[in-house]
C-alpha positions as protocol buffer text, in pm:
chain_id: "A"
residue {
  index: 1
  type: MET
  ca { x: 2501 y: -3192 z: -680 }
}
residue {
  index: 2
  type: ALA
  ca { x: 2169 y: -3141 z: -569 }
}
residue {
  index: 3
  type: GLU
  ca { x: 1914 y: -2901 z: -727 }
}
residue {
  index: 4
  type: LEU
  ca { x: 1853 y: -2582 z: -538 }
}
residue {
  index: 5
  type: LYS
  ca { x: 1484 y: -2505 z: -460 }
}
residue {
  index: 6
  type: PRO
  ca { x: 1330 y: -2162 z: -523 }
}
residue {
  index: 7
  type: SER
  ca { x: 1347 y: -1954 z: -200 }
}
residue {
  index: 8
  type: LEU
  ca { x: 1163 y: -1676 z: -50 }
}
residue {
  index: 9
  type: GLY
  ca { x: 1234 y: -1422 z: 199 }
}
residue {
  index: 10
  type: LEU
  ca { x: 1044 y: -1115 z: 342 }
}
residue {
  index: 11
  type: ASP
  ca { x: 1142 y: -788 z: 529 }
}
residue {
  index: 12
  type: ILE
  ca { x: 878 y: -594 z: 700 }
}
residue {
  index: 13
  type: GLY
  ca { x: 989 y: -283 z: 783 }
}
residue {
  index: 14
  type: THR
  ca { x: 826 y: 31 z: 936 }
}
residue {
  index: 15
  type: SER
  ca { x: 845 y: 216 z: 586 }
}
residue {
  index: 16
  type: THR
  ca { x: 882 y: -63 z: 326 }
}
residue {
  index: 17
  type: ILE
  ca { x: 836 y: -421 z: 277 }
}
residue {
  index: 18
  type: VAL
  ca { x: 1077 y: -621 z: 52 }
}
residue {
  index: 19
  type: ALA
  ca { x: 1002 y: -957 z: -74 }
}
residue {
  index: 20
  type: ALA
  ca { x: 1299 y: -1161 z: -246 }
}
residue {
  index: 21
  type: ARG
  ca { x: 1316 y: -1476 z: -433 }
}
residue {
  index: 22
  type: VAL
  ca { x: 1515 y: -1663 z: -640 }
}
residue {
  index: 23
  type: ASP
  ca { x: 1381 y: -1739 z: -997 }
}
residue {
  index: 24
  type: ASP
  ca { x: 1414 y: -2043 z: -1227 }
}
residue {
  index: 25
  type: SER
  ca { x: 1766 y: -1926 z: -1337 }
}
residue {
  index: 26
  type: GLY
  ca { x: 1898 y: -1875 z: -1021 }
}
residue {
  index: 27
  type: ASN
  ca { x: 1881 y: -1476 z: -996 }
}
residue {
  index: 28
  type: PRO
  ca { x: 1753 y: -1310 z: -689 }
}
residue {
  index: 29
  type: VAL
  ca { x: 1432 y: -1099 z: -795 }
}
residue {
  index: 30
  type: PHE
  ca { x: 1303 y: -847 z: -557 }
}
residue {
  index: 31
  type: LYS
  ca { x: 975 y: -629 z: -512 }
}
residue {
  index: 32
  type: LEU
  ca { x: 925 y: -349 z: -291 }
}
residue {
  index: 33
  type: HIS
  ca { x: 612 y: -208 z: -141 }
}
residue {
  index: 34
  type: ARG
  ca { x: 584 y: 107 z: 94 }
}
residue {
  index: 35
  type: ASP
  ca { x: 440 y: 27 z: 413 }
}
residue {
  index: 36
  type: ALA
  ca { x: 173 y: 323 z: 398 }
}
residue {
  index: 37
  type: PHE
  ca { x: -188 y: 405 z: 359 }
}
residue {
  index: 38
  type: TYR
  ca { x: -393 y: 710 z: 298 }
}
residue {
  index: 39
  type: GLU
  ca { x: -767 y: 732 z: 393 }
}
residue {
  index: 40
  type: ILE
  ca { x: -1006 y: 911 z: 167 }
}
residue {
  index: 41
  type: VAL
  ca { x: -1355 y: 970 z: 317 }
}
residue {
  index: 42
  type: PRO
  ca { x: -1592 y: 1017 z: 7 }
}
residue {
  index: 43
  type: VAL
  ca { x: -1890 y: 1304 z: 72 }
}
residue {
  index: 44
  type: SER
  ca { x: -2180 y: 1089 z: -142 }
}
residue {
  index: 45
  type: ALA
  ca { x: -2242 y: 792 z: -305 }
}
residue {
  index: 46
  type: ILE
  ca { x: -2144 y: 959 z: -642 }
}
residue {
  index: 47
  type: ASN
  ca { x: -1821 y: 1065 z: -500 }
}
residue {
  index: 48
  type: PHE
  ca { x: -1736 y: 736 z: -383 }
}
residue {
  index: 49
  type: LYS
  ca { x: -1785 y: 604 z: -718 }
}
residue {
  index: 50
  type: THR
  ca { x: -1601 y: 867 z: -908 }
}
residue {
  index: 51
  type: ILE
  ca { x: -1296 y: 817 z: -668 }
}
residue {
  index: 52
  type: ARG
  ca { x: -1289 y: 439 z: -730 }
}
residue {
  index: 53
  type: LYS
  ca { x: -1311 y: 484 z: -1087 }
}
residue {
  index: 54
  type: GLY
  ca { x: -997 y: 718 z: -1100 }
}
residue {
  index: 55
  type: LEU
  ca { x: -809 y: 490 z: -844 }
}
residue {
  index: 56
  type: ASP
  ca { x: -911 y: 187 z: -1105 }
}
residue {
  index: 57
  type: GLU
  ca { x: -810 y: 388 z: -1389 }
}
residue {
  index: 58
  type: LYS
  ca { x: -483 y: 458 z: -1246 }
}
residue {
  index: 59
  type: LYS
  ca { x: -429 y: 90 z: -1155 }
}
residue {
  index: 60
  type: VAL
  ca { x: -404 y: 197 z: -776 }
}
residue {
  index: 61
  type: ASP
  ca { x: -364 y: -40 z: -522 }
}
residue {
  index: 62
  type: TYR
  ca { x: -668 y: 41 z: -239 }
}
residue {
  index: 63
  type: ILE
  ca { x: -889 y: -131 z: 15 }
}
residue {
  index: 64
  type: VAL
  ca { x: -1289 y: -18 z: 104 }
}
residue {
  index: 65
  type: ARG
  ca { x: -1378 y: -43 z: 426 }
}
residue {
  index: 66
  type: ASP
  ca { x: -1711 y: 84 z: 576 }
}
residue {
  index: 67
  type: LYS
  ca { x: -1723 y: 411 z: 385 }
}
residue {
  index: 68
  type: SER
  ca { x: -1365 y: 492 z: 346 }
}
residue {
  index: 69
  type: ILE
  ca { x: -1119 y: 428 z: 61 }
}
residue {
  index: 70
  type: TYR
  ca { x: -769 y: 328 z: 171 }
}
residue {
  index: 71
  type: VAL
  ca { x: -516 y: 389 z: -89 }
}
residue {
  index: 72
  type: ILE
  ca { x: -184 y: 179 z: -10 }
}
residue {
  index: 73
  type: GLY
  ca { x: 169 y: 164 z: -83 }
}
residue {
  index: 74
  type: GLU
  ca { x: 375 y: 452 z: -294 }
}
residue {
  index: 75
  type: GLU
  ca { x: 58 y: 598 z: -448 }
}
residue {
  index: 76
  type: ALA
  ca { x: -61 y: 664 z: -68 }
}
residue {
  index: 77
  type: ILE
  ca { x: 224 y: 888 z: -27 }
}
residue {
  index: 78
  type: LYS
  ca { x: 203 y: 1059 z: -349 }
}
residue {
  index: 79
  type: LEU
  ca { x: -195 y: 1138 z: -296 }
}
residue {
  index: 80
  type: ALA
  ca { x: -124 y: 1247 z: 62 }
}
residue {
  index: 81
  type: ASN
  ca { x: 136 y: 1485 z: -31 }
}
residue {
  index: 82
  type: GLU
  ca { x: -45 y: 1629 z: -349 }
}
residue {
  index: 83
  type: ARG
  ca { x: -335 y: 1705 z: -85 }
}
residue {
  index: 84
  type: HIS
  ca { x: -72 y: 1833 z: 149 }
}
residue {
  index: 85
  type: GLN
  ca { x: -130 y: 1578 z: 428 }
}
residue {
  index: 86
  type: ASN
  ca { x: 38 y: 1289 z: 550 }
}
residue {
  index: 87
  type: ALA
  ca { x: 5 y: 922 z: 457 }
}
residue {
  index: 88
  type: ARG
  ca { x: -9 y: 696 z: 769 }
}
residue {
  index: 89
  type: ARG
  ca { x: 192 y: 410 z: 858 }
}
residue {
  index: 90
  type: PRO
  ca { x: 68 y: 100 z: 1010 }
}
residue {
  index: 91
  type: LEU
  ca { x: 393 y: 9 z: 1199 }
}
residue {
  index: 92
  type: ASN
  ca { x: 603 y: 211 z: 1449 }
}
residue {
  index: 93
  type: ARG
  ca { x: 942 y: 92 z: 1584 }
}
residue {
  index: 94
  type: GLY
  ca { x: 859 y: -274 z: 1428 }
}
residue {
  index: 95
  type: VAL
  ca { x: 504 y: -313 z: 1574 }
}
residue {
  index: 96
  type: ILE
  ca { x: 145 y: -223 z: 1474 }
}
residue {
  index: 97
  type: SER
  ca { x: 55 y: 117 z: 1577 }
}
residue {
  index: 98
  type: VAL
  ca { x: -261 y: 204 z: 1771 }
}
residue {
  index: 99
  type: ARG
  ca { x: -217 y: 558 z: 1641 }
}
residue {
  index: 100
  type: SER
  ca { x: -259 y: 455 z: 1284 }
}
residue {
  index: 101
  type: ALA
  ca { x: -562 y: 238 z: 1285 }
}
residue {
  index: 102
  type: PRO
  ca { x: -843 y: 338 z: 1077 }
}
């Protein structure tokens, strides 16, 4: 019988991204990531450093672009909710949304 090679699958939805693979034992392994981001615009260089330090300590995924910090994934939704705002989603009806572009 031929040996099965590990497989990988990816589903990019409008609210979640799911990756699936088969481990060495033949068991499926899934990883889910929320498809959302939240923009933070620091008001000063000190504020920028403080925000980054806090995000690093919490091990939050983020991207720095220009003078903004973009928190991504589940933490983006949580942070937006804490601030009574909305996280944005890069996809709308299965395609990249122009409205959500930073």
